[in-house]
PDB file of C-alpha atoms in Angstrom:
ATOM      1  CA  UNK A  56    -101.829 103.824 -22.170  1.00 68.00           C
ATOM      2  CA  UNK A  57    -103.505 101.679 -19.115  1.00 82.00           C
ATOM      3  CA  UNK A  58    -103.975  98.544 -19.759  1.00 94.00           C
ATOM      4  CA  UNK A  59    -107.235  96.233 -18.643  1.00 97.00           C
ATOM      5  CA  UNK A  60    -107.804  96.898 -14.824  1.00 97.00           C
ATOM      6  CA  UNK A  61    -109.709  94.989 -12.269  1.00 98.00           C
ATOM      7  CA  UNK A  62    -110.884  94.926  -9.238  1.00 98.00           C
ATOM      8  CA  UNK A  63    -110.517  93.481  -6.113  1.00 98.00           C
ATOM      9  CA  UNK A  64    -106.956  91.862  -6.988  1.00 96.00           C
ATOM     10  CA  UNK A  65    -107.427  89.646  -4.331  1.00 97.00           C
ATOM     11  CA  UNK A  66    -110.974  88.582  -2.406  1.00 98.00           C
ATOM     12  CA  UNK A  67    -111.892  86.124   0.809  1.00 98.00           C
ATOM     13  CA  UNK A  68    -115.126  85.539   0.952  1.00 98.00           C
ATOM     14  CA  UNK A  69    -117.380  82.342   2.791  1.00 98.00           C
ATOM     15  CA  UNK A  70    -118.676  80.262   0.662  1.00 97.00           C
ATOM     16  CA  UNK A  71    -123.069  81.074   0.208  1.00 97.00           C
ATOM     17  CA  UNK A  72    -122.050  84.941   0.162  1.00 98.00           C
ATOM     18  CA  UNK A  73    -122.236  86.585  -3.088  1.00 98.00           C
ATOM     19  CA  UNK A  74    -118.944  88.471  -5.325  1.00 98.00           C
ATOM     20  CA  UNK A  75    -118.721  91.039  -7.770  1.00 98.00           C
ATOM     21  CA  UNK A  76    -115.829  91.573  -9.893  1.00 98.00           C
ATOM     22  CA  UNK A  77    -115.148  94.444 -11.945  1.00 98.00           C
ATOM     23  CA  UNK A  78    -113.236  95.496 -15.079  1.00 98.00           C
ATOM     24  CA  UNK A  79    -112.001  98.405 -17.216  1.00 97.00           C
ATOM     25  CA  UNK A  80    -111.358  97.344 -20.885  1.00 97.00           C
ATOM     26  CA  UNK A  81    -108.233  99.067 -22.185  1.00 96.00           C
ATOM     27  CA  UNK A  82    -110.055 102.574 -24.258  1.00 94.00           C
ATOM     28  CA  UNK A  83    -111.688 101.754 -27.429  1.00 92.00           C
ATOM     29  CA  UNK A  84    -111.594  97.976 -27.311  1.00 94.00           C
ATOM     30  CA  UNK A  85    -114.833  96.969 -28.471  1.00 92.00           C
ATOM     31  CA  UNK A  86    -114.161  93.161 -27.265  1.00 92.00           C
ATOM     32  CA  UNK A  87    -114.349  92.027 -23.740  1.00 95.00           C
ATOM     33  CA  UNK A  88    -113.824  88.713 -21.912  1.00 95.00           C
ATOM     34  CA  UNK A  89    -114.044  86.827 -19.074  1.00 97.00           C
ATOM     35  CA  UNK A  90    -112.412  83.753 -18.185  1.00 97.00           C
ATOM     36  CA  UNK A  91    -111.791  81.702 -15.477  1.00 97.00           C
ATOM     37  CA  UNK A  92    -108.263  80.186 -14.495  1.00 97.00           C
ATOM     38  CA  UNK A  93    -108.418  77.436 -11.786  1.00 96.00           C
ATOM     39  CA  UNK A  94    -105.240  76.668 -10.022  1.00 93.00           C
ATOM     40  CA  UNK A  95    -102.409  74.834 -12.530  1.00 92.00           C
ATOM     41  CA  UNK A  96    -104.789  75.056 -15.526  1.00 94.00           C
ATOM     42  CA  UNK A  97    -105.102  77.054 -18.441  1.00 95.00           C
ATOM     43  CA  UNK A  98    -107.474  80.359 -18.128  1.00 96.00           C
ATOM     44  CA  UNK A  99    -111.641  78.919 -20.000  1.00 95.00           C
ATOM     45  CA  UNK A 100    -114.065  81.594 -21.454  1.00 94.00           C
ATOM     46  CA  UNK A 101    -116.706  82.198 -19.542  1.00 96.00           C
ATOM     47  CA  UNK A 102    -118.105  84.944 -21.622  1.00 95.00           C
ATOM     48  CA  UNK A 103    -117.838  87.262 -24.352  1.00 94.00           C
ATOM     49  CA  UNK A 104    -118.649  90.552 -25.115  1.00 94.00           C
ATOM     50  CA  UNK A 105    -119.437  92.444 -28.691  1.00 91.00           C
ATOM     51  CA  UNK A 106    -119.809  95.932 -27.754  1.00 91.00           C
ATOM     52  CA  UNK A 107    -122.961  95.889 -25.232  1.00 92.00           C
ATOM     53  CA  UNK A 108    -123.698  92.521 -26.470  1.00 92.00           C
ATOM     54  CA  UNK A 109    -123.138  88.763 -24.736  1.00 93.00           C
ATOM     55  CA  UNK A 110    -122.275  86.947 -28.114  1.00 90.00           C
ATOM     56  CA  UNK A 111    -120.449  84.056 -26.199  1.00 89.00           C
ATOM     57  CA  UNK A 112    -121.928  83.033 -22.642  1.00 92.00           C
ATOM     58  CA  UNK A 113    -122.549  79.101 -23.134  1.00 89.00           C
ATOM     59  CA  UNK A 114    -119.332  78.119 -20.823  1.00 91.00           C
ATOM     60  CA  UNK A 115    -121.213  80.668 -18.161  1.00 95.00           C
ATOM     61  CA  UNK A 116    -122.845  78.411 -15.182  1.00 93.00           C
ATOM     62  CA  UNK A 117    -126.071  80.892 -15.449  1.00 92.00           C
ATOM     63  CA  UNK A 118    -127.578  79.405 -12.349  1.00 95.00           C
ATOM     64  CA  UNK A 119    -124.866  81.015  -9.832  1.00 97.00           C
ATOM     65  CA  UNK A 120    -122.973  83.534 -12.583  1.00 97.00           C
ATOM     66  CA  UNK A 121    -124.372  86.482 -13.765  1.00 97.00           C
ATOM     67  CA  UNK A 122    -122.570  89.522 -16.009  1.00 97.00           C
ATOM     68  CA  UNK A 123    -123.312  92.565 -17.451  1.00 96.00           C
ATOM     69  CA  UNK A 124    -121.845  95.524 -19.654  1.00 96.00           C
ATOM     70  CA  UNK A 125    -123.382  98.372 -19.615  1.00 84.00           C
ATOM     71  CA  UNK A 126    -122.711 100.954 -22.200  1.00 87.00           C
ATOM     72  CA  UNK A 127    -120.626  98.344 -24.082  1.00 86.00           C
ATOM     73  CA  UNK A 128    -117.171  99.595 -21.936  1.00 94.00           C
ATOM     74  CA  UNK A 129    -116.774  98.422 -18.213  1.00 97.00           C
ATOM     75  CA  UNK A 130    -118.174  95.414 -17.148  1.00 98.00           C
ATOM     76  CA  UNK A 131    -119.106  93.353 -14.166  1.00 98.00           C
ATOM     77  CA  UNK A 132    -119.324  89.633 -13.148  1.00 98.00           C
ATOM     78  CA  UNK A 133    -121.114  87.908  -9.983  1.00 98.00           C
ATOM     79  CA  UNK A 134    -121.251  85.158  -8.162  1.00 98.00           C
ATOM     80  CA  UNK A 135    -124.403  84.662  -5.967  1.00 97.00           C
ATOM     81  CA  UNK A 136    -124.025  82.282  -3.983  1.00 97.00           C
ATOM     82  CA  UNK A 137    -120.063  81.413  -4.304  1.00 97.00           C
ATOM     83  CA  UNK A 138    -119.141  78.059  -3.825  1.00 97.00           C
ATOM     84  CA  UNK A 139    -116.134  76.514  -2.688  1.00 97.00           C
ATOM     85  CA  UNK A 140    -115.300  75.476  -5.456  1.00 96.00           C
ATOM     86  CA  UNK A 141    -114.962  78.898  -7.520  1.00 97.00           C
ATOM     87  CA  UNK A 142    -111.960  79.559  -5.634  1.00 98.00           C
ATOM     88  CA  UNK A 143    -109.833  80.475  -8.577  1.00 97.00           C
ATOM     89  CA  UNK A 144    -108.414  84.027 -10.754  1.00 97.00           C
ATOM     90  CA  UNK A 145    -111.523  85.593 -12.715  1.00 98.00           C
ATOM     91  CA  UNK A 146    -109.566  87.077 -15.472  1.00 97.00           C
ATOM     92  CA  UNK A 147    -110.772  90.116 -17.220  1.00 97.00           C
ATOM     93  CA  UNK A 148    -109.537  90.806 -21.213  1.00 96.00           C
ATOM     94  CA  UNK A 149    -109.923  92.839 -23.951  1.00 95.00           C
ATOM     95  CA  UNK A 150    -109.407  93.555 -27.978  1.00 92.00           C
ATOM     96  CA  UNK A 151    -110.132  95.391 -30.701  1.00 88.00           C
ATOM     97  CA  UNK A 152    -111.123  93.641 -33.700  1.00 73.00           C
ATOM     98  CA  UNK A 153    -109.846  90.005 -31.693  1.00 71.00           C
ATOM     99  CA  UNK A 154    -106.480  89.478 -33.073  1.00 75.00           C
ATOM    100  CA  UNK A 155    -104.335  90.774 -30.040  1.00 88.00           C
ATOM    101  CA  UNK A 156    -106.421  90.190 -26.935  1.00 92.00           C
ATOM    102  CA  UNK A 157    -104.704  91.935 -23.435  1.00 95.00           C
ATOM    103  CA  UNK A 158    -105.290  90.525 -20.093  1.00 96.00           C
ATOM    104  CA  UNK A 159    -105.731  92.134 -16.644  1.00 97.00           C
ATOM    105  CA  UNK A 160    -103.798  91.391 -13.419  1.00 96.00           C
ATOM    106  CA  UNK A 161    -106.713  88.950 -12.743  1.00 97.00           C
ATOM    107  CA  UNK A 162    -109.165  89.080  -9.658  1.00 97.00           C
ATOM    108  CA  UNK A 163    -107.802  86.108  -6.629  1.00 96.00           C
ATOM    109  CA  UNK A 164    -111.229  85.154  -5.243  1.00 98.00           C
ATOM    110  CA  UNK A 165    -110.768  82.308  -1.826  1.00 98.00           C
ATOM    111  CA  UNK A 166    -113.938  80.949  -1.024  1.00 98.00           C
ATOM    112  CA  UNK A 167    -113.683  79.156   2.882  1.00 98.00           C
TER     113      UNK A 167
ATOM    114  CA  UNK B  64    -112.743  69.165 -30.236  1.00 58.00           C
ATOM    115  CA  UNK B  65    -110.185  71.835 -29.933  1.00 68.00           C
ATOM    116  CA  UNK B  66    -107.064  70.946 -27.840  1.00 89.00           C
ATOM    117  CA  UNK B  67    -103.626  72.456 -26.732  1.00 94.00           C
ATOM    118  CA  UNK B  68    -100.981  70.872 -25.074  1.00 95.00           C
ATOM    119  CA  UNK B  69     -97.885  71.897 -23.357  1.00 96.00           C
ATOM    120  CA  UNK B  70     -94.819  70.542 -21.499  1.00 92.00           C
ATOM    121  CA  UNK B  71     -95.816  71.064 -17.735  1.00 93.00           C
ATOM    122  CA  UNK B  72     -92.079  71.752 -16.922  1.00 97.00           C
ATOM    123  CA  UNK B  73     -88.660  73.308 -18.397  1.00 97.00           C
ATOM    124  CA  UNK B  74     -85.796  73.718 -16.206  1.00 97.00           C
ATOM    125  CA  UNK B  75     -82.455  75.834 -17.640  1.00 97.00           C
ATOM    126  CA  UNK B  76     -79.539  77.654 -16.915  1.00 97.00           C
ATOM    127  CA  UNK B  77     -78.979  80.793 -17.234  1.00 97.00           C
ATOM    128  CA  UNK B  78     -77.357  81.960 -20.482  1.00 97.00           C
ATOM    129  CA  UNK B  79     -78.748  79.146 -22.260  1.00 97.00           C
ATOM    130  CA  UNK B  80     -81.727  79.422 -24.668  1.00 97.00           C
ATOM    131  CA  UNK B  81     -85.101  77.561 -23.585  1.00 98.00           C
ATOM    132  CA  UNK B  82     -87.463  76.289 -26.418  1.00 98.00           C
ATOM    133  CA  UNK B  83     -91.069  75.704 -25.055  1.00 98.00           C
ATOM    134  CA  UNK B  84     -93.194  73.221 -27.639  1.00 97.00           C
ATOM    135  CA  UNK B  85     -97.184  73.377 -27.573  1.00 96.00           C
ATOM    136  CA  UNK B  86     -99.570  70.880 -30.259  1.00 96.00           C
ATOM    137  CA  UNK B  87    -102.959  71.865 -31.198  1.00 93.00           C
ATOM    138  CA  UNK B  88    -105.452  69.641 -33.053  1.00 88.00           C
ATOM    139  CA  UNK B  89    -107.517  72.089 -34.769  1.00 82.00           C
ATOM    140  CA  UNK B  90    -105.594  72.757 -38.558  1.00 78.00           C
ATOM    141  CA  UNK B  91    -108.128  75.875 -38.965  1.00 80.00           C
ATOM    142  CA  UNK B  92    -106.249  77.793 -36.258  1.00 79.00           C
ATOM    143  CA  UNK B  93    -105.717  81.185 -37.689  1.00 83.00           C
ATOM    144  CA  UNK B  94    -103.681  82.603 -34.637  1.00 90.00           C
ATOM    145  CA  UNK B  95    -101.257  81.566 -32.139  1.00 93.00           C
ATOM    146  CA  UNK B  96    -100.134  83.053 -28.974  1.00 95.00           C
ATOM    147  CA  UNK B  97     -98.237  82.763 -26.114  1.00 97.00           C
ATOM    148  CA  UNK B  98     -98.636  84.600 -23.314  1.00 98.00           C
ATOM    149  CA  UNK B  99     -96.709  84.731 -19.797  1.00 98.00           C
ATOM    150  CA  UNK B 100     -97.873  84.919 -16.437  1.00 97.00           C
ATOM    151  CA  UNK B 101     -95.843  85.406 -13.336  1.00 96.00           C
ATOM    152  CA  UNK B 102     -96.764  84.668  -9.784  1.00 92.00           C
ATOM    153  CA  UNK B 103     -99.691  86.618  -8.442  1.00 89.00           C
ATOM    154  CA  UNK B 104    -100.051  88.161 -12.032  1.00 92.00           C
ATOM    155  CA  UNK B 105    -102.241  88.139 -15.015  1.00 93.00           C
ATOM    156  CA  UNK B 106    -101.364  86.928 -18.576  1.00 96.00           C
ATOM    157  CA  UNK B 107     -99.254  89.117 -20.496  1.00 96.00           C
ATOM    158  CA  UNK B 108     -98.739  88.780 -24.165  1.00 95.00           C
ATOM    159  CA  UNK B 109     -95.590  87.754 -25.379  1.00 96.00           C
ATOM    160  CA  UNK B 110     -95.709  87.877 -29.231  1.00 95.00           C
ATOM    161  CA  UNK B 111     -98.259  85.981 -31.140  1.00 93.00           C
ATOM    162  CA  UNK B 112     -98.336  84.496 -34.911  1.00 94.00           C
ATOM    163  CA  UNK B 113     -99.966  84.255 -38.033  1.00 91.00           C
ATOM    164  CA  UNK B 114    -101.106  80.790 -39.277  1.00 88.00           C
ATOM    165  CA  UNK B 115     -99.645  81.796 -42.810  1.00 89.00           C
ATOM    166  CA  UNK B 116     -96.197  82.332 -41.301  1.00 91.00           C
ATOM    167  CA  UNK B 117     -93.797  79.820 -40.389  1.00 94.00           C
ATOM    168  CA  UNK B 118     -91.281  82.049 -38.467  1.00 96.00           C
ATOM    169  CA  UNK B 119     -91.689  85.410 -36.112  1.00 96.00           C
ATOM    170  CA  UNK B 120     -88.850  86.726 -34.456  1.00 96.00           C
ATOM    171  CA  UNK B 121     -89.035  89.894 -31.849  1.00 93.00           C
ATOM    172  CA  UNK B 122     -85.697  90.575 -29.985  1.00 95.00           C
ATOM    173  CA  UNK B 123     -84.630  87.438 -27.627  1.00 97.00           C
ATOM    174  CA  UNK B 124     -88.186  85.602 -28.734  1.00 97.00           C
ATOM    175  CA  UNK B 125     -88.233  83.587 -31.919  1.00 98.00           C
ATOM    176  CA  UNK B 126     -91.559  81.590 -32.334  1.00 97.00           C
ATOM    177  CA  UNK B 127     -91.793  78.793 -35.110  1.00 97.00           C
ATOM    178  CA  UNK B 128     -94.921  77.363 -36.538  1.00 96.00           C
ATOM    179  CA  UNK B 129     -94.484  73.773 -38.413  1.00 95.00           C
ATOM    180  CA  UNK B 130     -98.510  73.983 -39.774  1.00 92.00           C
ATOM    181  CA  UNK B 131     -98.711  70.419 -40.752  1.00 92.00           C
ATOM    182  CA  UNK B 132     -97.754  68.477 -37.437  1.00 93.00           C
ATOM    183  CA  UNK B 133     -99.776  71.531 -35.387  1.00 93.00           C
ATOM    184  CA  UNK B 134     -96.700  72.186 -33.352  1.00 95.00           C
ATOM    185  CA  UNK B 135     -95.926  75.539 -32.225  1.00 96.00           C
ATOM    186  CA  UNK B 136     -91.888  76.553 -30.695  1.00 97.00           C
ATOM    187  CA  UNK B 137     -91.357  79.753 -28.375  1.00 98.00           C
ATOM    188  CA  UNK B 138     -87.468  80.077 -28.264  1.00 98.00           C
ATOM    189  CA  UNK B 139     -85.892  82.603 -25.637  1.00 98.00           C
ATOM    190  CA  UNK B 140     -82.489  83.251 -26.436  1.00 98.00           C
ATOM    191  CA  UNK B 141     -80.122  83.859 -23.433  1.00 98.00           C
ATOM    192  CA  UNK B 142     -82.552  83.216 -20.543  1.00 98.00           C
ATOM    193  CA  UNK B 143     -82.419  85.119 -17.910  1.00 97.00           C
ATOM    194  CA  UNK B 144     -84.090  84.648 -14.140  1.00 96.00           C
ATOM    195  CA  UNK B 145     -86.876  87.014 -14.785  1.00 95.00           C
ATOM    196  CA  UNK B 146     -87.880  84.457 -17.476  1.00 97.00           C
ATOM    197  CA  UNK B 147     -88.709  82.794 -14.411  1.00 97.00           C
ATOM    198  CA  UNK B 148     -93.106  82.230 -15.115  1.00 98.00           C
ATOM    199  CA  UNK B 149     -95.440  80.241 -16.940  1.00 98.00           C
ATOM    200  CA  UNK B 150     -95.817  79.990 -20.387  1.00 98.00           C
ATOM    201  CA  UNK B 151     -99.360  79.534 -22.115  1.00 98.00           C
ATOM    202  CA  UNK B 152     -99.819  78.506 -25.557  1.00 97.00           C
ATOM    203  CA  UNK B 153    -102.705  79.626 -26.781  1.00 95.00           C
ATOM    204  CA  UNK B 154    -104.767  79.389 -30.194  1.00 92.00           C
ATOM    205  CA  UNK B 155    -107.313  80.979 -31.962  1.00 88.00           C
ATOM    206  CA  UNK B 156    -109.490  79.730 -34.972  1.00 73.00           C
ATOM    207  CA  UNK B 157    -112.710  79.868 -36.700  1.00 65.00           C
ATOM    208  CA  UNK B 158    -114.667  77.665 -34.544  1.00 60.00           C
ATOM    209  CA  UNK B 159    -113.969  79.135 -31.265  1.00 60.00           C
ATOM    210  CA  UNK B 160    -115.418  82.290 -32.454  1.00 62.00           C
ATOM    211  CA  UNK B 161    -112.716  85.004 -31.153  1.00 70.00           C
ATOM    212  CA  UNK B 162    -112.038  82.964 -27.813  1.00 84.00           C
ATOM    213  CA  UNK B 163    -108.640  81.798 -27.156  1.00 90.00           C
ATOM    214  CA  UNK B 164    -108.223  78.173 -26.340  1.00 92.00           C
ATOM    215  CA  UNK B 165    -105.506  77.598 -23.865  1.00 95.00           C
ATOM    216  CA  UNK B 166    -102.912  75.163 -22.558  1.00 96.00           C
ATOM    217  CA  UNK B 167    -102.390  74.008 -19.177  1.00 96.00           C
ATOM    218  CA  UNK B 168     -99.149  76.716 -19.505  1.00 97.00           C
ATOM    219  CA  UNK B 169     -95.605  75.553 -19.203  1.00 98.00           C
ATOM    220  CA  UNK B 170     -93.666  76.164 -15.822  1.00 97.00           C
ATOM    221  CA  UNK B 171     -90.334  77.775 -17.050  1.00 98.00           C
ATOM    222  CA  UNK B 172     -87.392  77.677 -13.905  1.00 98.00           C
ATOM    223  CA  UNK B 173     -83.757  79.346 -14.703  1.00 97.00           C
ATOM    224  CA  UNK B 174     -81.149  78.526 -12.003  1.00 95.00           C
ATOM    225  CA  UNK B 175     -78.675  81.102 -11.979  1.00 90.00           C
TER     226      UNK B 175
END
């Protein structure tokens, strides 16, 4: 079975120019999450997903950050405009019901 | 508020068992996790437990739960290099809502 994929692994970008980051839920997982992971710290939600439905976004800096899931199974996050500091891994989960939540290899974004 | 906290570093040998510690503060936890991640790589789950369990064993990986001083034990038995990573505590409980809080992840190192 795949698991959560993502992509672009890895991104370089300057900063004022806008991202998108993309992810496949593992099939049938009705939960999906973003979180952010800056360098030597611990991944932080940046939002949640019920089905179609945003039920957690308050940690999600709305003025640059923007996401979206369509048909309640892949989703997308942006960045317009990045900044230097949201150099860090976007990470991209997913579960069923919320006990076991599985994590994708995580999107690298550089911001110069 | 909610709050995990790890060991930043573990050093071994090979052969010999490691034991990484995490605390949490919040006593209405009703899972905890630990995941690993390994350079360049996104979190993979290890094992996790039930807050109404005080031991979970699965192959080298015993995990032990001590409820009332909110300290959580992964123990890997025989270490080996590919043990080599980071190792996130992580919890989940009614007030977060689904969301995992995380620690700033334990760096495990086994010399050879």
């Amino acid at each position: 079975e795949a698991g959560v994929v993502q992509s672009p692994r890895y991104k370089i970008i300057e900063k004022k120019q806008p991202v998108a980051f993309w992810c496949n839920p593992i099939s049938g997982h009705n939960t999906l999450y973003w979180y952010l992971q800056n360098l030597g710290q611990g991944p932080e939600l940046l939002i949640r997903y019920e089905n179609e439905e945003a039920v957690d976004d308050s940690q999600l800096p709305k003025d640059r950050f923007s996401a979206e899931r369509l048909k309640g199974v892949d989703s997308t996050l942006k960045i317009q405009p990045a900044e230097l500091g949201d150099s860090a891994v976007y990470l991209c989960a997913s579960s069923f019901s919320g006990n076991t939540i599985y994590f994708g290899e995580g999107s690298w974004l550089t911001v110069v | 508020g909610e709050d995990v906290e790890q060991s930043l570093f573990l050093s071994v040998r090979e052969g010999d068992s490691s034991v990484i510690n995490c605390t949490y503060t919040d006593s209405s936890s009703t899972y905890l996790y630990w995941y690993k991640q390994e350079p360049g790589a996104g979190l993979q789950l290890l094992t996790y437990i039930f807050s109404n369990m005080d031991m979970k064993q699965d192959q080298r990986l015993t995990v032990l739960l001590n409820k009332k001083d909110k300290h959580l034990s992964l123990r890997i038995a025989d270490t080996q290099t590919g043990d080599s990573a980071i190792y996130f505590c992580a919890e989940m409980n009614t007030g977060s809502q689904g969301n995992l809080i995380f620690g700033k992840g334990t760096k495990l190192s086994v010399k050879p």
